[in-house]
PDB file of C-alpha atoms and ligand atoms in Angstrom:
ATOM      1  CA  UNK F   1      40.498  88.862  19.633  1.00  0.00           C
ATOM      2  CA  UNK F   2      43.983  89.486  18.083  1.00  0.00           C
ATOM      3  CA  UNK F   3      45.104  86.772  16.509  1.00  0.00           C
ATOM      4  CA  UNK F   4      49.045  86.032  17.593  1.00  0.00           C
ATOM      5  CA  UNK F   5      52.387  86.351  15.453  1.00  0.00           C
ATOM      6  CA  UNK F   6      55.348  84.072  15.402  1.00  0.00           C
ATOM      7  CA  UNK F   7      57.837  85.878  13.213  1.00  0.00           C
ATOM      8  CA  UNK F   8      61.298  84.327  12.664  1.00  0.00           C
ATOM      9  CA  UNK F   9      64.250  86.633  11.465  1.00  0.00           C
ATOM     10  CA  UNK F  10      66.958  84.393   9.412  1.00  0.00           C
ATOM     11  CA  UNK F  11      69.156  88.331   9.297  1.00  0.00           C
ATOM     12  CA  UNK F  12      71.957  87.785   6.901  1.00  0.00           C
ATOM     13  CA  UNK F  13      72.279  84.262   7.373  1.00  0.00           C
ATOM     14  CA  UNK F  14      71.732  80.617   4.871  1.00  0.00           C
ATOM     15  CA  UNK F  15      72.064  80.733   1.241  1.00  0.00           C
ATOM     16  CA  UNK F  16      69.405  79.108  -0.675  1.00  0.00           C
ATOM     17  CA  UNK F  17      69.626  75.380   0.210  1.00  0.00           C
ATOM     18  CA  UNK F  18      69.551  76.287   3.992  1.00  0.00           C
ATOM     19  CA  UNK F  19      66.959  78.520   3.674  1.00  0.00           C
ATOM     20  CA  UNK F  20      64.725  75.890   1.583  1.00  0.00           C
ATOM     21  CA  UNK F  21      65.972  73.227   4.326  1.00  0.00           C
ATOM     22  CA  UNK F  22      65.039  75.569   7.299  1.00  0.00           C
ATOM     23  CA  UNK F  23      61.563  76.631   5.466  1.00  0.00           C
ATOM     24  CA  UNK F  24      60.282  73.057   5.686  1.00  0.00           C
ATOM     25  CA  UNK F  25      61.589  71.950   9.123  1.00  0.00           C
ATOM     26  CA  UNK F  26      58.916  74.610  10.137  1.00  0.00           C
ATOM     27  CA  UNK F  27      56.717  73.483   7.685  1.00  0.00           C
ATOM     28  CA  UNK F  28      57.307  69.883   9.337  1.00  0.00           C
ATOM     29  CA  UNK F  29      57.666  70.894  12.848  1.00  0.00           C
ATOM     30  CA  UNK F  30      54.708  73.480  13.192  1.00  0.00           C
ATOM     31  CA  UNK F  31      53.056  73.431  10.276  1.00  0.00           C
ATOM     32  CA  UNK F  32      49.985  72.315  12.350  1.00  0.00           C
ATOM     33  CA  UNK F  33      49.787  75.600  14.715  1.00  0.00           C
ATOM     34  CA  UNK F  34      49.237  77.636  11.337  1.00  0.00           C
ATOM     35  CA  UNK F  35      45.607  77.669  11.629  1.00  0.00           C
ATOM     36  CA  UNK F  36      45.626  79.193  15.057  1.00  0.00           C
ATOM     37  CA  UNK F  37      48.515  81.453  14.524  1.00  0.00           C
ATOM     38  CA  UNK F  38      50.509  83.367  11.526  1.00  0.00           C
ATOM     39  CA  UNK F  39      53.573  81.908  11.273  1.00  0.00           C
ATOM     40  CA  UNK F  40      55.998  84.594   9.188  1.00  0.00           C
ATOM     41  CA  UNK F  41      59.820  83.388   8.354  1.00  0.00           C
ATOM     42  CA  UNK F  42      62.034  86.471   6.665  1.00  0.00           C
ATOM     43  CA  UNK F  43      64.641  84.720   5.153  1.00  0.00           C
ATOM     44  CA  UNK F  44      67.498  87.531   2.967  1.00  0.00           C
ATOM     45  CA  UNK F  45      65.909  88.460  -0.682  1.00  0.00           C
ATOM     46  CA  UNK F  46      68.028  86.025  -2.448  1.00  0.00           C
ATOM     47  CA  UNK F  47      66.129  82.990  -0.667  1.00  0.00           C
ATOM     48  CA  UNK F  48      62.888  84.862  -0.352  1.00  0.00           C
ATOM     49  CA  UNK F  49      61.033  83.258  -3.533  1.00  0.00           C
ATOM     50  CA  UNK F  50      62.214  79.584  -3.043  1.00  0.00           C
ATOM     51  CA  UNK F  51      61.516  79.697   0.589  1.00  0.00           C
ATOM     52  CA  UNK F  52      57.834  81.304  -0.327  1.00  0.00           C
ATOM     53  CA  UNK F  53      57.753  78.509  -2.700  1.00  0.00           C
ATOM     54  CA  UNK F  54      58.547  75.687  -0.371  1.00  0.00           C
ATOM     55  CA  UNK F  55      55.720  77.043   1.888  1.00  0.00           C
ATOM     56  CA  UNK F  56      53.083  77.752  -0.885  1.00  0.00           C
ATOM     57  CA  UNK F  57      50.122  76.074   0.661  1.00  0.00           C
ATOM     58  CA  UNK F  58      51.147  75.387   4.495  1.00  0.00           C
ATOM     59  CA  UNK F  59      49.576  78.692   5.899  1.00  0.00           C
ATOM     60  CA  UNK F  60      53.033  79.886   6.680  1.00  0.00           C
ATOM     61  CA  UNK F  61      53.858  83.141   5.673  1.00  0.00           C
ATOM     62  CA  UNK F  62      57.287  84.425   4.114  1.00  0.00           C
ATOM     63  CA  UNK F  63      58.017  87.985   5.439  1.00  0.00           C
ATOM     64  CA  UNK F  64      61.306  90.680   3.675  1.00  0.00           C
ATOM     65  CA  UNK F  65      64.096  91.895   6.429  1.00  0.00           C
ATOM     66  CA  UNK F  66      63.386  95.581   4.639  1.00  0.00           C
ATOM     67  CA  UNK F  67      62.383  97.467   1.511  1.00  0.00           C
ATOM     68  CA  UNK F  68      62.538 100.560  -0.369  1.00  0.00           C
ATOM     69  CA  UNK F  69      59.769 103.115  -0.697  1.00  0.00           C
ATOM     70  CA  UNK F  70      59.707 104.032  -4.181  1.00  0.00           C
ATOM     71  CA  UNK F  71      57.699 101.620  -6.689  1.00  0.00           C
ATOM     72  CA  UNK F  72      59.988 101.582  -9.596  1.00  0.00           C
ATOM     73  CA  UNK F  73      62.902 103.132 -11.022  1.00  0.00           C
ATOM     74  CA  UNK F  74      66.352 103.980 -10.828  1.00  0.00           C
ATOM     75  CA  UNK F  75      67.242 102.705  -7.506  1.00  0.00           C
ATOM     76  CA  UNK F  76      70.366 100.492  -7.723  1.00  0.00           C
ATOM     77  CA  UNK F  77      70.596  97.689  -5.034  1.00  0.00           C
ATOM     78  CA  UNK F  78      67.027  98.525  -3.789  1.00  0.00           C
ATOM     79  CA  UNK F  79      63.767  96.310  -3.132  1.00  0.00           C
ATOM     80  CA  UNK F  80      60.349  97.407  -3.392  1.00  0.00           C
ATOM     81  CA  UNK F  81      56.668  95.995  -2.067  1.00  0.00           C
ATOM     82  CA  UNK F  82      55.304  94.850  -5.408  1.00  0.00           C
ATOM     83  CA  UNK F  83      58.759  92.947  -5.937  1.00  0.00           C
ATOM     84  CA  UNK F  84      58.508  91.247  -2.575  1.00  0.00           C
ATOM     85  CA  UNK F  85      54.494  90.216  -3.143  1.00  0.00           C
ATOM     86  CA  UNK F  86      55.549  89.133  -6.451  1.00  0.00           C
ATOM     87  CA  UNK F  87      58.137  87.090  -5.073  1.00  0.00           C
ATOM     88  CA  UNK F  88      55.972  85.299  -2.650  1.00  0.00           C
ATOM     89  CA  UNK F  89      56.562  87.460   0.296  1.00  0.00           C
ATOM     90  CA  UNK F  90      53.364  88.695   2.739  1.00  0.00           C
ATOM     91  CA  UNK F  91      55.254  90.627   5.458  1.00  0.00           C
ATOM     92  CA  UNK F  92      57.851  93.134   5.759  1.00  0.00           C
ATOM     93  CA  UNK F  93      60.365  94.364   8.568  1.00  0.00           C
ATOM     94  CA  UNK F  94      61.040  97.515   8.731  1.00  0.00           C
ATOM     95  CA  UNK F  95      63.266 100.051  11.208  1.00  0.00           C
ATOM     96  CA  UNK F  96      64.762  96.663  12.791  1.00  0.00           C
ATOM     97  CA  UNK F  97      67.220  98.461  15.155  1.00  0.00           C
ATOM     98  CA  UNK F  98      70.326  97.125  12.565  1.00  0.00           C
ATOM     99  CA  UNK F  99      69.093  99.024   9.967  1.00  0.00           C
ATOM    100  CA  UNK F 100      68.617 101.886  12.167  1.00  0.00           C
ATOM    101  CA  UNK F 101      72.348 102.092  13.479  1.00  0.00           C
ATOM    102  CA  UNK F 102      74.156 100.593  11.037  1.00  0.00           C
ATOM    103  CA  UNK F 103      72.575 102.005   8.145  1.00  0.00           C
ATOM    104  CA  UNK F 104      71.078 104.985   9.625  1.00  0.00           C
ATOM    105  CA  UNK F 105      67.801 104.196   8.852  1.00  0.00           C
ATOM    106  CA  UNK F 106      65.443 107.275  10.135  1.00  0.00           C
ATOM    107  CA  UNK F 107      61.319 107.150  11.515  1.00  0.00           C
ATOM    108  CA  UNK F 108      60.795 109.299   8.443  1.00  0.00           C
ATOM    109  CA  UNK F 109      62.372 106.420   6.093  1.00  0.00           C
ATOM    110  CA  UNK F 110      60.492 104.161   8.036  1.00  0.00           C
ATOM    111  CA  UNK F 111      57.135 106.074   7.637  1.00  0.00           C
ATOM    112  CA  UNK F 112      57.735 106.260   3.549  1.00  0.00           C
ATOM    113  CA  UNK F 113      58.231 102.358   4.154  1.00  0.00           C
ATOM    114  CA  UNK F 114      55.657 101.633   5.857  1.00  0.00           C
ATOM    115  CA  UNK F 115      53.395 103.924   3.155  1.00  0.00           C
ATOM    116  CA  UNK F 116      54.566 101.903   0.686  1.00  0.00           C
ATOM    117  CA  UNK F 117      53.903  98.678   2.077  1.00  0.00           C
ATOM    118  CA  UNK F 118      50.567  99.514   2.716  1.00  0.00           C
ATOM    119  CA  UNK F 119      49.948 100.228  -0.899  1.00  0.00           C
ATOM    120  CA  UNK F 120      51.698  97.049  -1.913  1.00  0.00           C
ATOM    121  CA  UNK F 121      49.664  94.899   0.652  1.00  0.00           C
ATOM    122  CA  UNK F 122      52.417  94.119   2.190  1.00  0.00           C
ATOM    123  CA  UNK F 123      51.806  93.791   6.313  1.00  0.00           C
ATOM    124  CA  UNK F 124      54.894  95.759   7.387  1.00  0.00           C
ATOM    125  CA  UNK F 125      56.151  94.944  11.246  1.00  0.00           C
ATOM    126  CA  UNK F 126      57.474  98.107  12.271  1.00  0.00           C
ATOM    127  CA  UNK F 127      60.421  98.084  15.011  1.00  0.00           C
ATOM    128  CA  UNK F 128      60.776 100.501  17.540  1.00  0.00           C
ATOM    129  CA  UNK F 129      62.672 100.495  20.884  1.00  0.00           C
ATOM    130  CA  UNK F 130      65.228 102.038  23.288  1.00  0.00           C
ATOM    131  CA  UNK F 131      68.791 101.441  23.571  1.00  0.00           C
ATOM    132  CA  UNK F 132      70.395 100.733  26.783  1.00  0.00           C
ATOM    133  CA  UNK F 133      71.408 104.174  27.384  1.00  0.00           C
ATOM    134  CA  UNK F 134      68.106 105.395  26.663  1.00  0.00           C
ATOM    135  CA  UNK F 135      66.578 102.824  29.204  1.00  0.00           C
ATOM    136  CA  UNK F 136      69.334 103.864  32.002  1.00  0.00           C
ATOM    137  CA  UNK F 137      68.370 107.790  31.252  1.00  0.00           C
ATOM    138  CA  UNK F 138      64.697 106.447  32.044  1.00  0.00           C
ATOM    139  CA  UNK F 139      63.132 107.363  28.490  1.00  0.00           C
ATOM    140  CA  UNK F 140      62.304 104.531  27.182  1.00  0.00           C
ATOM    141  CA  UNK F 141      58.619 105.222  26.911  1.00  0.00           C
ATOM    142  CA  UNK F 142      59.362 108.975  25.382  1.00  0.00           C
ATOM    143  CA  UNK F 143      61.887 107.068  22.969  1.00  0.00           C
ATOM    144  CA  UNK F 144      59.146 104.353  21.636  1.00  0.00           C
ATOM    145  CA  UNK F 145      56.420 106.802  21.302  1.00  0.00           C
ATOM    146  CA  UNK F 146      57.905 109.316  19.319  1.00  0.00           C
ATOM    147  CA  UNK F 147      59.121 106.166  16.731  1.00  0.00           C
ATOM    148  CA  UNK F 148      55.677 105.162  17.198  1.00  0.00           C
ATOM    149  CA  UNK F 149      53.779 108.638  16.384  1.00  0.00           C
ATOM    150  CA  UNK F 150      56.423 109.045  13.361  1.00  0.00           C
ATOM    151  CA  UNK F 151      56.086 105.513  11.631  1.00  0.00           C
ATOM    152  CA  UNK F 152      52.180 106.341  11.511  1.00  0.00           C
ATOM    153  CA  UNK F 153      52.309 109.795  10.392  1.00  0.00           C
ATOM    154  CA  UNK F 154      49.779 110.589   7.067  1.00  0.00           C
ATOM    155  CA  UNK F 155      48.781 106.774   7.341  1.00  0.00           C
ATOM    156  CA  UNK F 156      44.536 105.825   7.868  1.00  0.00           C
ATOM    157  CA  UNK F 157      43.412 104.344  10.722  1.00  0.00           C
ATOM    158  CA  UNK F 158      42.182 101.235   8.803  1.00  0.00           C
ATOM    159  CA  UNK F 159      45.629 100.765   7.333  1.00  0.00           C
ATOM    160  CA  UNK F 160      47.327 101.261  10.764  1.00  0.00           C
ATOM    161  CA  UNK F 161      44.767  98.197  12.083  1.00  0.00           C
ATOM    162  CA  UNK F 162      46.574  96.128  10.220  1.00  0.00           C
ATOM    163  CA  UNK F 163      49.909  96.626  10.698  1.00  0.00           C
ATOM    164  CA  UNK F 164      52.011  95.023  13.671  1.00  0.00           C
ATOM    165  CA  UNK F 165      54.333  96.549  15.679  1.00  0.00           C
ATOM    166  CA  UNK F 166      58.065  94.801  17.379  1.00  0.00           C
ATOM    167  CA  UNK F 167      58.927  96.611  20.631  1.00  0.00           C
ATOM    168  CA  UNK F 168      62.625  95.159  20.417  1.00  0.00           C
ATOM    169  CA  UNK F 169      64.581  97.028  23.072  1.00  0.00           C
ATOM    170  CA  UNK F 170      68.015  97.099  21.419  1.00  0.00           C
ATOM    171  CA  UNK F 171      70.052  96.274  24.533  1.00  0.00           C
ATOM    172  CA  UNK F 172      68.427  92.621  24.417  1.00  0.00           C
ATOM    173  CA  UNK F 173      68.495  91.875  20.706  1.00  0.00           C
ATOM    174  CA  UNK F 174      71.162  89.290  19.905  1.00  0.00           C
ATOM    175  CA  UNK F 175      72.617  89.738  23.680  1.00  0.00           C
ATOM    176  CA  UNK F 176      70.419  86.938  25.691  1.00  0.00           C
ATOM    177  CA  UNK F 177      69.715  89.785  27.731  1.00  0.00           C
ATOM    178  CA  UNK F 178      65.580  90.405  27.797  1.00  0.00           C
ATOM    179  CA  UNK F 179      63.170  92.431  29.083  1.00  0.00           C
ATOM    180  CA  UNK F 180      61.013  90.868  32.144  1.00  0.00           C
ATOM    181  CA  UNK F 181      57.696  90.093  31.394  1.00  0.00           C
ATOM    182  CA  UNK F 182      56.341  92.676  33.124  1.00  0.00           C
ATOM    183  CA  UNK F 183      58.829  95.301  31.494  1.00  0.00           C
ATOM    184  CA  UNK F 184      58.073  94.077  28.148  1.00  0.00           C
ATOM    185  CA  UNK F 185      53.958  94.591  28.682  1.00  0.00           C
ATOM    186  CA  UNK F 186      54.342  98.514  30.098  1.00  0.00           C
ATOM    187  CA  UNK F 187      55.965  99.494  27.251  1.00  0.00           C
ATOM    188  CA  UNK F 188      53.727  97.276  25.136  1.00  0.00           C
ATOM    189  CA  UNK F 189      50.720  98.804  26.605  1.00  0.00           C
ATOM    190  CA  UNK F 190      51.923 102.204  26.521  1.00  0.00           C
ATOM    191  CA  UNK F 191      52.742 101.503  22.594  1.00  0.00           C
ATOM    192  CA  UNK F 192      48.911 100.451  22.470  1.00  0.00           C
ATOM    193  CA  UNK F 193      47.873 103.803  24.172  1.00  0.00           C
ATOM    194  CA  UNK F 194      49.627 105.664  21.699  1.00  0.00           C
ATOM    195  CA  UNK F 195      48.150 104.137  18.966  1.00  0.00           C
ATOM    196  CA  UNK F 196      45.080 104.835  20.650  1.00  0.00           C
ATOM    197  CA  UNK F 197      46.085 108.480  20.945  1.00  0.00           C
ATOM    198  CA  UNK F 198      47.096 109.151  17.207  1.00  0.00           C
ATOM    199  CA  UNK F 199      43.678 107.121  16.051  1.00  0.00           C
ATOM    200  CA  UNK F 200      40.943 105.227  17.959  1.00  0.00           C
ATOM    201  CA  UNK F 201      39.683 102.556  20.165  1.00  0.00           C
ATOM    202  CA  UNK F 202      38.818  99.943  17.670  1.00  0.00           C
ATOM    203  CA  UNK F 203      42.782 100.724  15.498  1.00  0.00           C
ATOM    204  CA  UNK F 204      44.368 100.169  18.863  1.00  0.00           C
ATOM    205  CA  UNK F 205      42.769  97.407  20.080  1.00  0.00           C
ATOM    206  CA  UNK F 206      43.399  95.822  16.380  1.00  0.00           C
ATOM    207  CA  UNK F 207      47.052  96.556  16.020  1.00  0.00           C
ATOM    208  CA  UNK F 208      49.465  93.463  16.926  1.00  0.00           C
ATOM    209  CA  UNK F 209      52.214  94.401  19.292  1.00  0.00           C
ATOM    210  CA  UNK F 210      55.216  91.933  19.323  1.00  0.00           C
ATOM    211  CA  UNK F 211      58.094  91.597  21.643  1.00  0.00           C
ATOM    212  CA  UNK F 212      61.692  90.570  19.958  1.00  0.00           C
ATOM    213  CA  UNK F 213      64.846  90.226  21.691  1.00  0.00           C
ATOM    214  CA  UNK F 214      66.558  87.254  22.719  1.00  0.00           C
ATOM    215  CA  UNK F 215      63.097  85.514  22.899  1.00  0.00           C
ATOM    216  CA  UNK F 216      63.981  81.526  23.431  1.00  0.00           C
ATOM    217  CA  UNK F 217      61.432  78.462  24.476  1.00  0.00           C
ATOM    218  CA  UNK F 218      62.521  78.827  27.652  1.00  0.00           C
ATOM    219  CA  UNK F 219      61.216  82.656  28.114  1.00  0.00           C
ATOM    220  CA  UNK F 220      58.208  82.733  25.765  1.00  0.00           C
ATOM    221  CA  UNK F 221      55.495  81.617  27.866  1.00  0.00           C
ATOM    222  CA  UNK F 222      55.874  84.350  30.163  1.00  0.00           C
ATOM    223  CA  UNK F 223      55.792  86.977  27.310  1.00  0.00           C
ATOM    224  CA  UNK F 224      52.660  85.647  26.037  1.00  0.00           C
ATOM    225  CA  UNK F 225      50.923  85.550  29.601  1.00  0.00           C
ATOM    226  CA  UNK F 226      50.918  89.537  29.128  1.00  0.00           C
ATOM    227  CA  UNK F 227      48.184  91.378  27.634  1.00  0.00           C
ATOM    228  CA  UNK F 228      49.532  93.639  24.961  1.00  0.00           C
ATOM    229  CA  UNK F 229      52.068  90.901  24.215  1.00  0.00           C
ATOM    230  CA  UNK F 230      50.368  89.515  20.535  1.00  0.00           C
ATOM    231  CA  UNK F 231      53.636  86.997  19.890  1.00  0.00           C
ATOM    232  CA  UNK F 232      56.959  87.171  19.357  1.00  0.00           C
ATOM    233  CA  UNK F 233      59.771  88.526  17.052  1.00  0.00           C
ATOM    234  CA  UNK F 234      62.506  85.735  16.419  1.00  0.00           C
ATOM    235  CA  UNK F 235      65.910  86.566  15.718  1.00  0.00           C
ATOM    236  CA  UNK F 236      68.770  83.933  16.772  1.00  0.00           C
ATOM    237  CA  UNK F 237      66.462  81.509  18.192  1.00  0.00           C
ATOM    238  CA  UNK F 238      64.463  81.361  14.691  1.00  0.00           C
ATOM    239  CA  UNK F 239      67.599  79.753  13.113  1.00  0.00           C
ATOM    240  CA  UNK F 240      67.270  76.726  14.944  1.00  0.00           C
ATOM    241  CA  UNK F 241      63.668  74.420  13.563  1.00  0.00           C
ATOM    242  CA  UNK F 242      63.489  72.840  16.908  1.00  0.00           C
ATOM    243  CA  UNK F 243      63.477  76.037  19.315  1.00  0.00           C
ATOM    244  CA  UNK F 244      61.749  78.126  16.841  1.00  0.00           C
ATOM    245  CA  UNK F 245      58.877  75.456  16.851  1.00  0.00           C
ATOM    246  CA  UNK F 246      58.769  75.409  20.838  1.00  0.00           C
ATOM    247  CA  UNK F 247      58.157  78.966  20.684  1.00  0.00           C
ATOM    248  CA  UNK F 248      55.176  78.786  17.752  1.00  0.00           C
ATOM    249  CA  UNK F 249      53.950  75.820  20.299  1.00  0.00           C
ATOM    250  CA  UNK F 250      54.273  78.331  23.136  1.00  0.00           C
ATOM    251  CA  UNK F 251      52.683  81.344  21.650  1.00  0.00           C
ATOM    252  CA  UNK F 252      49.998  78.989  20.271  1.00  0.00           C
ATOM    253  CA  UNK F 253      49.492  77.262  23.414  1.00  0.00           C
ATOM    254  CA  UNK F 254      48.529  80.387  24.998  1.00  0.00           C
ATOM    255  CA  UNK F 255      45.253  80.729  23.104  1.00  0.00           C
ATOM    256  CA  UNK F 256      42.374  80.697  25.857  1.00  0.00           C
TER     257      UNK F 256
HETATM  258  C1  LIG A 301      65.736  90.415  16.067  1.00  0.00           C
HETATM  259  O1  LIG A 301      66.691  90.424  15.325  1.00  0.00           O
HETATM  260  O2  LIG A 301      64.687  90.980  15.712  1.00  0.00           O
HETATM  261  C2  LIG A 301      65.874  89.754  17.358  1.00  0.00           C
HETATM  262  C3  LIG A 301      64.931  89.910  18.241  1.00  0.00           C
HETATM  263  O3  LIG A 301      67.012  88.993  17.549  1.00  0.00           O
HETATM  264  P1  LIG A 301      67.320  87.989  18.787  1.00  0.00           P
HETATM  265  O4  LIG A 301      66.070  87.169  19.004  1.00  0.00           O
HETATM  266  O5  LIG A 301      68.469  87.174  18.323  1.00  0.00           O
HETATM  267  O6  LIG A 301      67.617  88.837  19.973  1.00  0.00           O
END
């Protein structure tokens, strides 16, 4: 059994202080669901190791919003793995549909991140999905498979098993627009069957598929009723220590 995923993304918002203040009303809040599910928060870099630090111990995890491939070097401005582990961080976003449009982030960027995650032991979450004119020209599931075969490219099967995967269809992120349910699980299971096609059985059924976009308390339940749905990626909703926690309730309520 796949053990579920509540991952909050704090984007480019709160300085330290908030982050620190956020960090333990989830601590307080939901603390308690950490032993059934893995809680991840990505606050920005700058709050990443006093956030990590205010959750040392709780079972929550502290996830990056994105990294840089290359270990070490001359790379103004940039972040690596082993600078994000050393900080306290577990998890790592990558290909988040932001970075893909408004920094032009490519799948073969997001492969050499991924790579290098991997070799940091850093669990990357890797973000695919279609925008709404891809959806309208009915391609979605072309559009998230190719992301899907590219992010894995060169990468082992027993590395892949541990990686998780956002289907974030970028017409519902930040809009309060979301996929159905039932929307949300096709392309969930056809990003399954893909991983099943590039590897195996056991790496697909291993793999944790997330949904993100404009998930709220009020919409979770239904998500996690579907059976490629493995929990949830958190952007707006993650800000706020009350909703967030009804979610983490949600998706661990859902446990049979
Ligand atoms: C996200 O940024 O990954 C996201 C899903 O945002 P929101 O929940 O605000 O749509």
């Amino acid at each position: 059994m796949r053990r579920r995923i509540a991952a909050g993304n704090w984007k480019m918002n709160m300085g330290l202080e908030a982050s620190v203040e956020l960090a333990r009303k989830v601590k307080d809040f939901t603390g308690i669901h950490a032993h059934s599910v893995d809680i991840v928060v990505c606050p920005t870099f700058l709050s990443l190791a006093r956030t990590a630090g205010e959750l040392e111990g709780s079972g929550i995890a502290v996830g990056a919003q994105d990294c840089y491939h290359e270990s070490q070097g001359a790379f103004t401005g940039e972040v690596n793995p082993e600078l994000i582990r050393d900080a306290g961080g577990s998890y790592c976003i990558v290909g988040h549909s932001e970075r893909r449009t408004l920094m032009h982030e490519t799948d073969k960027e997001v492969n050499l991140k991924v790579k290098s995650l991997i070799g940091g032991c850093i669990v990357p979450i890797i973000c695919v999905g279609e925008t709404l004119a891809e959806r309208q020209a009915l391609d979605t599931m072309n559009v998230v498979r190719g992301q899907v075969m590219r992010a894995y490219a060169g990468i082992e099967p027993e590395a892949a098993a541990r990686t998780v995967i956002a289907y974030e269809p970028v017409w519902a992120i930040g809009t309060g627009l979301n996929a159905t349910a039932q929307d949300a699980q096709a392309v969930c299971r056809a990003i399954r069957d893909t991983v099943r096609y590039i590897y195996d059985d056991t790496t697909a059924d291993s793999v944790r598929i997330l949904y993100g976009g404009s998930v709220k308390a009020d919409n979770i339940s239904d998500l996690m009723s579907e059976k490629d749905i493995d929990g949830a990626l958190v952007g707006g909703a993650s800000l706020k220590a009350a909703e967030f926690g009804k979610i983490i309730q949600a998706i661990a309520g859902m446990i049979q």
